[in-house]
Short mmCIF file of C-alpha atoms in Angstrom, two decimals:
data_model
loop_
_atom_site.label_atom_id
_atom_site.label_comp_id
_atom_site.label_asym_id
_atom_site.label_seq_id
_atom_site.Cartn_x
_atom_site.Cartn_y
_atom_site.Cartn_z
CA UNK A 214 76.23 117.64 123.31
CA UNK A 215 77.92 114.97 125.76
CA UNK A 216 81.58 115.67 126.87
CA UNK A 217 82.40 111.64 127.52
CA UNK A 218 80.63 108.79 126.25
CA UNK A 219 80.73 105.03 128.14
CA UNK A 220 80.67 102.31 126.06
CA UNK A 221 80.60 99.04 128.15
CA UNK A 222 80.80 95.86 126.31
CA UNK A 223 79.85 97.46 122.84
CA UNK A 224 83.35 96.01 121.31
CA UNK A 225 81.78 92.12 122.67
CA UNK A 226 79.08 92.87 119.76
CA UNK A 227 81.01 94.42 116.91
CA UNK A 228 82.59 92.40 114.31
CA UNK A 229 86.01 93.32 112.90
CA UNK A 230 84.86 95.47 110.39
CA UNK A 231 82.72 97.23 112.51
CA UNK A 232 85.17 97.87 114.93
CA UNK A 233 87.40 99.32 111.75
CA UNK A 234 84.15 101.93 111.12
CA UNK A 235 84.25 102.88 114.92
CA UNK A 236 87.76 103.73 115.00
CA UNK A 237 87.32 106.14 111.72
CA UNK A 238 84.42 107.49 113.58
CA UNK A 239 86.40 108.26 116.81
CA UNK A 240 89.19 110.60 114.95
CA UNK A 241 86.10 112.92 114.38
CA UNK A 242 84.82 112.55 118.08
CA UNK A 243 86.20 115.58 119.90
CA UNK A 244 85.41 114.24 123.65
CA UNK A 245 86.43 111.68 126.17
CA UNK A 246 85.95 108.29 125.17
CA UNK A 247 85.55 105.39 127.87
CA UNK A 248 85.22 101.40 126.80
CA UNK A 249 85.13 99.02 128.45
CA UNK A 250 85.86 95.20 127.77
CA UNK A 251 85.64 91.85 130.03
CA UNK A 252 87.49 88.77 130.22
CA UNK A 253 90.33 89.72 127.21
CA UNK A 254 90.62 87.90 123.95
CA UNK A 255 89.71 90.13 121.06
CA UNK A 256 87.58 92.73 122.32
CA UNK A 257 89.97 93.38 125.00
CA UNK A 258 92.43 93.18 122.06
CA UNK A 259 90.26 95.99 119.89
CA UNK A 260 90.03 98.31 123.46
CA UNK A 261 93.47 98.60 123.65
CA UNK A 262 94.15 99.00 119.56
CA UNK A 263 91.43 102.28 119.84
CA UNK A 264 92.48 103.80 123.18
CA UNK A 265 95.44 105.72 123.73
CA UNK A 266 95.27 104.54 128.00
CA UNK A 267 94.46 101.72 129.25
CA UNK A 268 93.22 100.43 132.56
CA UNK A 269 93.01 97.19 134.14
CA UNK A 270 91.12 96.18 137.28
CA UNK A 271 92.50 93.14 138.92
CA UNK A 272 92.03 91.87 142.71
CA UNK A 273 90.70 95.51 143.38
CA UNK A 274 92.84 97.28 142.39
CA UNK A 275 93.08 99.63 139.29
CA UNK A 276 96.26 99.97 137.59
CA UNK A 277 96.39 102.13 134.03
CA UNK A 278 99.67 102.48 131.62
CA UNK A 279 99.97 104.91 128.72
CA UNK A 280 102.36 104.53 125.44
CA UNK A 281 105.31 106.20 125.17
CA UNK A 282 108.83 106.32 126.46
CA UNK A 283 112.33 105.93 124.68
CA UNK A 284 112.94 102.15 125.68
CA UNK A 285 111.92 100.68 121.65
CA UNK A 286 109.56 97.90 121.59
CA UNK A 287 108.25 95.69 124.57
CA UNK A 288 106.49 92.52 124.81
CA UNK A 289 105.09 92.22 128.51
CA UNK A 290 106.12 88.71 130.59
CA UNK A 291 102.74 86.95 130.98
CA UNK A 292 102.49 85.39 134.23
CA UNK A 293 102.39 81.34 134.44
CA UNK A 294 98.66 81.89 135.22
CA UNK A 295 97.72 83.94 132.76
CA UNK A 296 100.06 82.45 130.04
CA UNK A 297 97.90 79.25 130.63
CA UNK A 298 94.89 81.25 130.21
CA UNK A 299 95.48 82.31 127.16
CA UNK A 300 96.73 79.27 125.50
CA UNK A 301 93.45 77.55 126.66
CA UNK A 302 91.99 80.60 124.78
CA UNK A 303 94.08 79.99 121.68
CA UNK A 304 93.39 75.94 121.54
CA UNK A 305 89.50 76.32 122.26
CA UNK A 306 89.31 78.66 119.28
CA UNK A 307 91.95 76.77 116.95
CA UNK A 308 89.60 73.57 117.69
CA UNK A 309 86.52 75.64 117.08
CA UNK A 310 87.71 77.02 114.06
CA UNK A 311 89.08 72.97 112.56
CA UNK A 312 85.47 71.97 113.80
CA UNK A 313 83.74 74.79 111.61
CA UNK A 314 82.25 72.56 108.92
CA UNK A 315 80.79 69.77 111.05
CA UNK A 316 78.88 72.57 113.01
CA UNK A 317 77.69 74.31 110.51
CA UNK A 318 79.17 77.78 111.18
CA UNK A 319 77.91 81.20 108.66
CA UNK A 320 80.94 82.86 107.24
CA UNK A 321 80.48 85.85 109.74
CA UNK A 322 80.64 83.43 112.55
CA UNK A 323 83.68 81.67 111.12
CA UNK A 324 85.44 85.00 110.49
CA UNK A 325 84.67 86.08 113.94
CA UNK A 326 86.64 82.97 115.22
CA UNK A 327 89.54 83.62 113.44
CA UNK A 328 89.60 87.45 113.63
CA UNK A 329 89.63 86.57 117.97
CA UNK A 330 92.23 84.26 117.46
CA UNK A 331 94.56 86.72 115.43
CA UNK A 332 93.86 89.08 117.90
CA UNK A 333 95.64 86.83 120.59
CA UNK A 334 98.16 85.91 118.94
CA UNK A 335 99.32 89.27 117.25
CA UNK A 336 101.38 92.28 118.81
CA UNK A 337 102.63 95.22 116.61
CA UNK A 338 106.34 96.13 117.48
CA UNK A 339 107.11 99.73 116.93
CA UNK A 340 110.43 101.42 116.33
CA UNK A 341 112.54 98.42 115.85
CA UNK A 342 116.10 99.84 115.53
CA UNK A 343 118.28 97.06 113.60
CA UNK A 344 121.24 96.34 115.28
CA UNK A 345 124.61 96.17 113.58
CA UNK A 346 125.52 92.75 113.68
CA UNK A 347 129.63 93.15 113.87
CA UNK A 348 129.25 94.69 117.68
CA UNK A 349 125.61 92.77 118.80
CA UNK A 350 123.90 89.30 118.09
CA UNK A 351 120.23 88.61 117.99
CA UNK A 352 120.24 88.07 122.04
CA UNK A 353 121.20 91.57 122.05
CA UNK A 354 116.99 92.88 120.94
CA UNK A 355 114.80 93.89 123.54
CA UNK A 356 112.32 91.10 122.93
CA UNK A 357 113.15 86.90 122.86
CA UNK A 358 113.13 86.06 119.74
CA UNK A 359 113.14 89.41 117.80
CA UNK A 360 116.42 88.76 116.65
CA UNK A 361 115.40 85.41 114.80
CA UNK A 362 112.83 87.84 112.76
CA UNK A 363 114.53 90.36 112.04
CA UNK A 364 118.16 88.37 110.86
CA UNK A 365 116.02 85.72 109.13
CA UNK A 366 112.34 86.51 108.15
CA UNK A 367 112.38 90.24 107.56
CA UNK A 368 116.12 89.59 105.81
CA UNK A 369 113.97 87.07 103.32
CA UNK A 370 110.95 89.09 102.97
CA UNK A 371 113.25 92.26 101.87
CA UNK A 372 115.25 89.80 99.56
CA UNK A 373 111.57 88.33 98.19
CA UNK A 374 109.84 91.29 97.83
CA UNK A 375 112.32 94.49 96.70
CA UNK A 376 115.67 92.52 95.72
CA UNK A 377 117.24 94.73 98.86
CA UNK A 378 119.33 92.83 101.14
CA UNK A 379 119.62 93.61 104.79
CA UNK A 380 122.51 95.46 105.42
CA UNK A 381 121.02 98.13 102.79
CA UNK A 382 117.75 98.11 104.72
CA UNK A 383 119.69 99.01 108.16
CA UNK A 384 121.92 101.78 106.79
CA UNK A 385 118.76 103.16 105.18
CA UNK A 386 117.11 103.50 108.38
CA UNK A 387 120.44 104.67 109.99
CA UNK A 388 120.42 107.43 107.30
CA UNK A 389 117.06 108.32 107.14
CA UNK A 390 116.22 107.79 110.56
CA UNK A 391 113.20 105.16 109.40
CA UNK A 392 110.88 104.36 112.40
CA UNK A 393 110.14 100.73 111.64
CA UNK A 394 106.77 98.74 112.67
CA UNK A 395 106.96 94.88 112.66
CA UNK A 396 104.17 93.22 113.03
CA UNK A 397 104.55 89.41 114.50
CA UNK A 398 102.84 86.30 115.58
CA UNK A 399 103.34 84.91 118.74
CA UNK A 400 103.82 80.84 117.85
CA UNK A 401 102.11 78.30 119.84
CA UNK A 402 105.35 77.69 121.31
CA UNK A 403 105.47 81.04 122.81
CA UNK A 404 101.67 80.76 123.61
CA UNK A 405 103.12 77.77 126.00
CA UNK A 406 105.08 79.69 127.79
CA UNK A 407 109.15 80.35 127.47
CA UNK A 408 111.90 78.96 129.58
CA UNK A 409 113.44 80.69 131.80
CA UNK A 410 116.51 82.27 129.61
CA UNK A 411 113.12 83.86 127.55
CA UNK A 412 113.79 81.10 124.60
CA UNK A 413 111.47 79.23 122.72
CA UNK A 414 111.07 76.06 124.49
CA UNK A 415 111.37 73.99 121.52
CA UNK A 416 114.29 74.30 119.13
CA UNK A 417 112.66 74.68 115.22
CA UNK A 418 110.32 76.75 115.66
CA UNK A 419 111.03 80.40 116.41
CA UNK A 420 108.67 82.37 119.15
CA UNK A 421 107.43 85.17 116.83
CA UNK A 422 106.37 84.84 113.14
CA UNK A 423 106.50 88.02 110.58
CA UNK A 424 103.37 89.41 109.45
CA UNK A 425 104.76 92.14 108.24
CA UNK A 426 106.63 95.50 107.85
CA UNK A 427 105.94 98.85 107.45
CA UNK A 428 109.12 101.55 107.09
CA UNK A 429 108.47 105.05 107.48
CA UNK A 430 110.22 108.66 107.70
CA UNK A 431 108.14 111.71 109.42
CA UNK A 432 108.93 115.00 108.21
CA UNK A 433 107.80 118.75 110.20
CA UNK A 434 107.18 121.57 108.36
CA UNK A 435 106.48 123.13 105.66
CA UNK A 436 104.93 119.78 104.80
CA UNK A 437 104.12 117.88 107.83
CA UNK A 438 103.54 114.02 107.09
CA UNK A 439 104.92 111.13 106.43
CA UNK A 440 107.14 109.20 104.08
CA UNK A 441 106.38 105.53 103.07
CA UNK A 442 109.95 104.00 102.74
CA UNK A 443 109.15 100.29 102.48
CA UNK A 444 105.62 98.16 103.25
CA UNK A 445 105.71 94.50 102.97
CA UNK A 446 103.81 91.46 104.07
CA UNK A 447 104.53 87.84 103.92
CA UNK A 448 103.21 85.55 101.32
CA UNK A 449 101.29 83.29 103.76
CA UNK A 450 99.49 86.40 105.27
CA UNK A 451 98.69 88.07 101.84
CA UNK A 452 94.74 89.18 101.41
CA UNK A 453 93.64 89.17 105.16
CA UNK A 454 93.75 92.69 105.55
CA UNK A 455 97.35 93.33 107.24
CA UNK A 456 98.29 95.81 104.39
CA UNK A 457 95.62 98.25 105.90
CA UNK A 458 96.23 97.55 109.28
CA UNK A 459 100.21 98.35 108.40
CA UNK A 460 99.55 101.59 106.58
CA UNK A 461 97.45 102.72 109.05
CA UNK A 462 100.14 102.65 111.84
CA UNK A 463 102.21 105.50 109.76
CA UNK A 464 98.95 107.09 109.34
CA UNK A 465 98.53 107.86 112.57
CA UNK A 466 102.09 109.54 112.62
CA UNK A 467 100.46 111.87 109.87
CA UNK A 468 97.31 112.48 111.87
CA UNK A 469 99.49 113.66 114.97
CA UNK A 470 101.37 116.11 112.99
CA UNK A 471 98.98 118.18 111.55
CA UNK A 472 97.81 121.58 113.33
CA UNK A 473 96.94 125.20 112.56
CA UNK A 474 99.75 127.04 111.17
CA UNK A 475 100.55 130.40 109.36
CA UNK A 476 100.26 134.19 110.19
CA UNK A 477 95.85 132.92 109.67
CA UNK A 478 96.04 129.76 111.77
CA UNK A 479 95.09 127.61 109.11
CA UNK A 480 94.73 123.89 109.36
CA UNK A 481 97.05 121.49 107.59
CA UNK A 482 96.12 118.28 107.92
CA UNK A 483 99.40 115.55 108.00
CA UNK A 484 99.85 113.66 105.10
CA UNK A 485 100.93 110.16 104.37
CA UNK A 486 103.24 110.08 100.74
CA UNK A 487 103.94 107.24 98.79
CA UNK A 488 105.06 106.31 95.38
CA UNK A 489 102.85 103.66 94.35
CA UNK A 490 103.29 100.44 91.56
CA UNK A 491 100.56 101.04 88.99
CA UNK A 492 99.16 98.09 89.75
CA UNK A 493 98.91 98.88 93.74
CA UNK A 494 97.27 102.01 92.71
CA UNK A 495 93.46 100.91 93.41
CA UNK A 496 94.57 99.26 96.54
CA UNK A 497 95.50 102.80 98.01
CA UNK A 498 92.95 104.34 96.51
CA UNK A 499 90.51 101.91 98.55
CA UNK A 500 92.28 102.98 101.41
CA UNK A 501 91.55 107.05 100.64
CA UNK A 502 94.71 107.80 98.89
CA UNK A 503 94.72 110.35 96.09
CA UNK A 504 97.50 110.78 92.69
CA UNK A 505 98.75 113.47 92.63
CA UNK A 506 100.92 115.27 90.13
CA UNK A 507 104.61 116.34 90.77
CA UNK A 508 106.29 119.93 89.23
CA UNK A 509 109.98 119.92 89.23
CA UNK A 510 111.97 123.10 88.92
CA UNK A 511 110.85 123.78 85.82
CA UNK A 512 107.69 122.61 86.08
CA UNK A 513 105.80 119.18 85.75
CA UNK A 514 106.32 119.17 81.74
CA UNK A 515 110.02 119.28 82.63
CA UNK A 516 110.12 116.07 85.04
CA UNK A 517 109.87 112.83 83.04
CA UNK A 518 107.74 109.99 84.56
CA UNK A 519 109.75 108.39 87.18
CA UNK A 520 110.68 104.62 86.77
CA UNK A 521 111.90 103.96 90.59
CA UNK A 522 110.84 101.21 92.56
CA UNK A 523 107.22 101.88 94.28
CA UNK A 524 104.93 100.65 96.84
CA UNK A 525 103.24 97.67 96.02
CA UNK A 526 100.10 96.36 97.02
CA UNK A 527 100.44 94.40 100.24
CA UNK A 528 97.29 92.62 99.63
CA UNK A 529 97.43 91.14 96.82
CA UNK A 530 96.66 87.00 95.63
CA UNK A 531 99.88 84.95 96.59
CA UNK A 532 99.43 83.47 93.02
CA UNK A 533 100.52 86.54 91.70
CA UNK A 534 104.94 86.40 91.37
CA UNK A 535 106.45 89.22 92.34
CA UNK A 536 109.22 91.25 90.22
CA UNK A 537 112.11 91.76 92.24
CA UNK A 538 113.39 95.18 92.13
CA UNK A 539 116.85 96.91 93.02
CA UNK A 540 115.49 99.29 95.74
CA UNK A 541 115.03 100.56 99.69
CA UNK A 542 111.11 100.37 98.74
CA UNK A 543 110.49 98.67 95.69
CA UNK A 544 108.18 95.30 95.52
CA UNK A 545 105.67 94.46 92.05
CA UNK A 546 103.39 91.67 90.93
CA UNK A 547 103.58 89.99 87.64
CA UNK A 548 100.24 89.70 86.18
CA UNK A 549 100.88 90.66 82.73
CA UNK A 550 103.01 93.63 83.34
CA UNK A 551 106.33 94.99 84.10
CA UNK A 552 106.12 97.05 86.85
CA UNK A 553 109.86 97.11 87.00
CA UNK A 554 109.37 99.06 83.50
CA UNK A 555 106.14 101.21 84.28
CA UNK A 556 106.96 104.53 85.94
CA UNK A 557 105.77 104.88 89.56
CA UNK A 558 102.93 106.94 90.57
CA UNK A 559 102.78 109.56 93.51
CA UNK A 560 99.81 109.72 96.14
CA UNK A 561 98.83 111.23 98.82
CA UNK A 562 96.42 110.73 101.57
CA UNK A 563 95.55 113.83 103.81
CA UNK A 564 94.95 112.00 107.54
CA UNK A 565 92.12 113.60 109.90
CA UNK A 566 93.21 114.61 113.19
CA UNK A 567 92.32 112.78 116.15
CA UNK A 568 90.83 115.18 119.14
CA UNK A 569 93.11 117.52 121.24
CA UNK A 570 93.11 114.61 124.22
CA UNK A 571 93.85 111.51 122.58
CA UNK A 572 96.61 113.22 120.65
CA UNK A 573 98.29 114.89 123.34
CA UNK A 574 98.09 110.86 125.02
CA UNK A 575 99.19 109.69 121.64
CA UNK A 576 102.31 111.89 120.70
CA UNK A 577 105.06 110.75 123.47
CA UNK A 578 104.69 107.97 122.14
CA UNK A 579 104.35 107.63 118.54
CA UNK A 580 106.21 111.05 117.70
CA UNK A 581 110.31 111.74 118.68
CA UNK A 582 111.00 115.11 120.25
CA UNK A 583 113.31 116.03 116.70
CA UNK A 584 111.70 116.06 113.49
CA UNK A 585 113.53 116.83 110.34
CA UNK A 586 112.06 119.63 108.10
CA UNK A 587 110.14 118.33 104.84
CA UNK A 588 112.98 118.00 102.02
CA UNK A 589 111.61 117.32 98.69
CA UNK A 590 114.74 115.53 97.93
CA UNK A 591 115.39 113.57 100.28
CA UNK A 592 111.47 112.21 100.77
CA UNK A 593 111.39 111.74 97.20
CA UNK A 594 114.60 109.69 97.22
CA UNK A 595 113.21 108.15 100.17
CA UNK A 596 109.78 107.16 98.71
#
């Protein structure tokens, strides 16, 4: 029965999926959990994506950092050094990866290359608040070049995907109190470094590309969970996994509020809701969600099916054409249906908790000190 185990260079080995299996396996793991990584890049990359501290030994001397705080997203200043370093890193693999078929590479290998690579270049922004534009301009975001996503690529993707326009989207989350996750690309211009205002040193291409979006509401009792608002990704990114990677950031919102409650002490496990496309459906039942059935006042034989906009399936074929729809979280494929017409369907995923330490590292800063009660109403106008 060990307390701690010490994993050192495990994450060098493991491929991405693999690394996916060890971090399901680590919300049951009720001890201290050490890893440790060398040299960055992607394993680095995974370290920091599983722990909820992390550490970093440089010139002797150990220096560790833990999420949280009130400040909204961050995107640490590289030094000159180390910004170098890590666009040799990126051009070595983007010329290992063009030079795949001349060396022969096996899929896995390939894969590998590119799963490293993403891992450099990608950084998940959490709470994004979206600034009103009449009183602030893009300079006025935390992070060089946020503004440029947020005013032009999420604006599109919203406009693409659920027929919402922006200014809906940001009096939503002003409403609501969404927590938004954005999840960018740094550009190669950005892996060059910046200038010394923090813009892009070129002048077409912005510093951060959108992945994608996930918008979320968390609710306390009775019902402790979490409300999918909105989950998006862009077309070029479409089928490489994001949409799992996105829905698993509000997941672990659920898994933090669950607990032992009632006069017995009971568990109830947080819960992720959503109101799902009918052809998303099997995507979120991949990912361990469950339908569930709805009773209104009267009963469910009283509530007719529900023809709102609903979740769609982030990962699906950019052949497919999506059906705009009038809605805060409304996106749909065309492949021989209208899912405009079809009536949404409700599911549910109940999240594991993760152990007693890592949550109580995890909660400053994923969780905000106020949580509304669960209101039927309002998640299900929400969802």
């Amino acid at each position: 029965r060990p307390h701690i185990l010490l994993l050192d260079g495990l994450l060098d080995c493991l491929c991405s999926k693999d690394v996916d299996d060890l971090a399901e396996a680590l919300k049951h793991w009720r001890g201290g959990l050490v890893l440790v990584t060398r040299g960055g890049g992607a394993a680095a990359a995974a370290a920091a994506a599983l722990a909820s501290e992390t550490w970093a030994l440089a010139a002797g001397r150990l220096k560790g950092a833990a999420p949280g705080g009130d400040e909204g997203p961050r995107l640490e200043p590289l030094s000159l050094s180390a910004q170098q370093a890590q666009k040799n890193q990126i051009q070595d693999l983007e010329r290992r990866i063009k030079e795949a078929t001349i060396r022969g590479l096996t899929d896995n290998e390939f894969k590998e290359l590119e799963r490293e690579l993403r891992a450099l270049k990608e950084v998940l922004l959490d709470d994004v608040k979206l600034l009103d534009p009449a009183s602030s301009g893009p300079e006025d975001y935390p992070i060089s070049g946020l503004g440029h996503v947020v005013d032009e690529q999420l604006c599109d993707l919203l406009l693409e995907e659920f027929g919402a326009n922006l200014p809906n989207f940001r009096r939503t989350q002003r409403e609501f109190g969404l927590k938004l996750s954005l999840l960018v690309e740094r550009t190669s211009l950005a892996a060059d470094g910046v200038a010394g205002n923090g813009a892009a040193t070129g002048e077409d291409e912005p510093e951060l590309d959108l992945i994608g979006f996930v918008a979320f509401k968390a609710w306390g009792d009775p019902a402790p969970g979490v409300s999918i608002g909105a989950v998006g990704v862009a077309a070029k990114y479409r089928g490489k996994g994001y949409g799992r990677k996105l829905m698993k950031v509000a997941e672990d919102r659920a898994a933090l509020l669950g607990g032992h409650r009632g006069p017995n002490g009971e568990f109830v496990p947080g819960e992720v809701r959503l109101r799902s496309l009918a052809t998303a459906v099997h995507f979120y039942e991949r990912l361990g969600y469950e339908r569930v059935d709805e009773e209104g006042e009267e009963g469910p034989d009283h509530r007719p099916p529900e023809r709102t906009p609903g979740c769609p399936d982030p990962e699906r074929s950019v052949v497919q054409v999506p059906v705009p729809a009038a809605g805060a979280a409304a996106a749909g494929e065309a492949a021989g249906e209208d899912d405009e017409d079809a009536p949404c369907v409700p599911m549910v995923r109940r999240c594991a908790p993760f152990s007693p330490r890592t949550a109580a590292k995890l909660a400053p800063g994923l969780l905000s000190p106020r949580i509304d009660a669960f209101s039927p109403k309002r998640a299900r106008a929400l969802e």
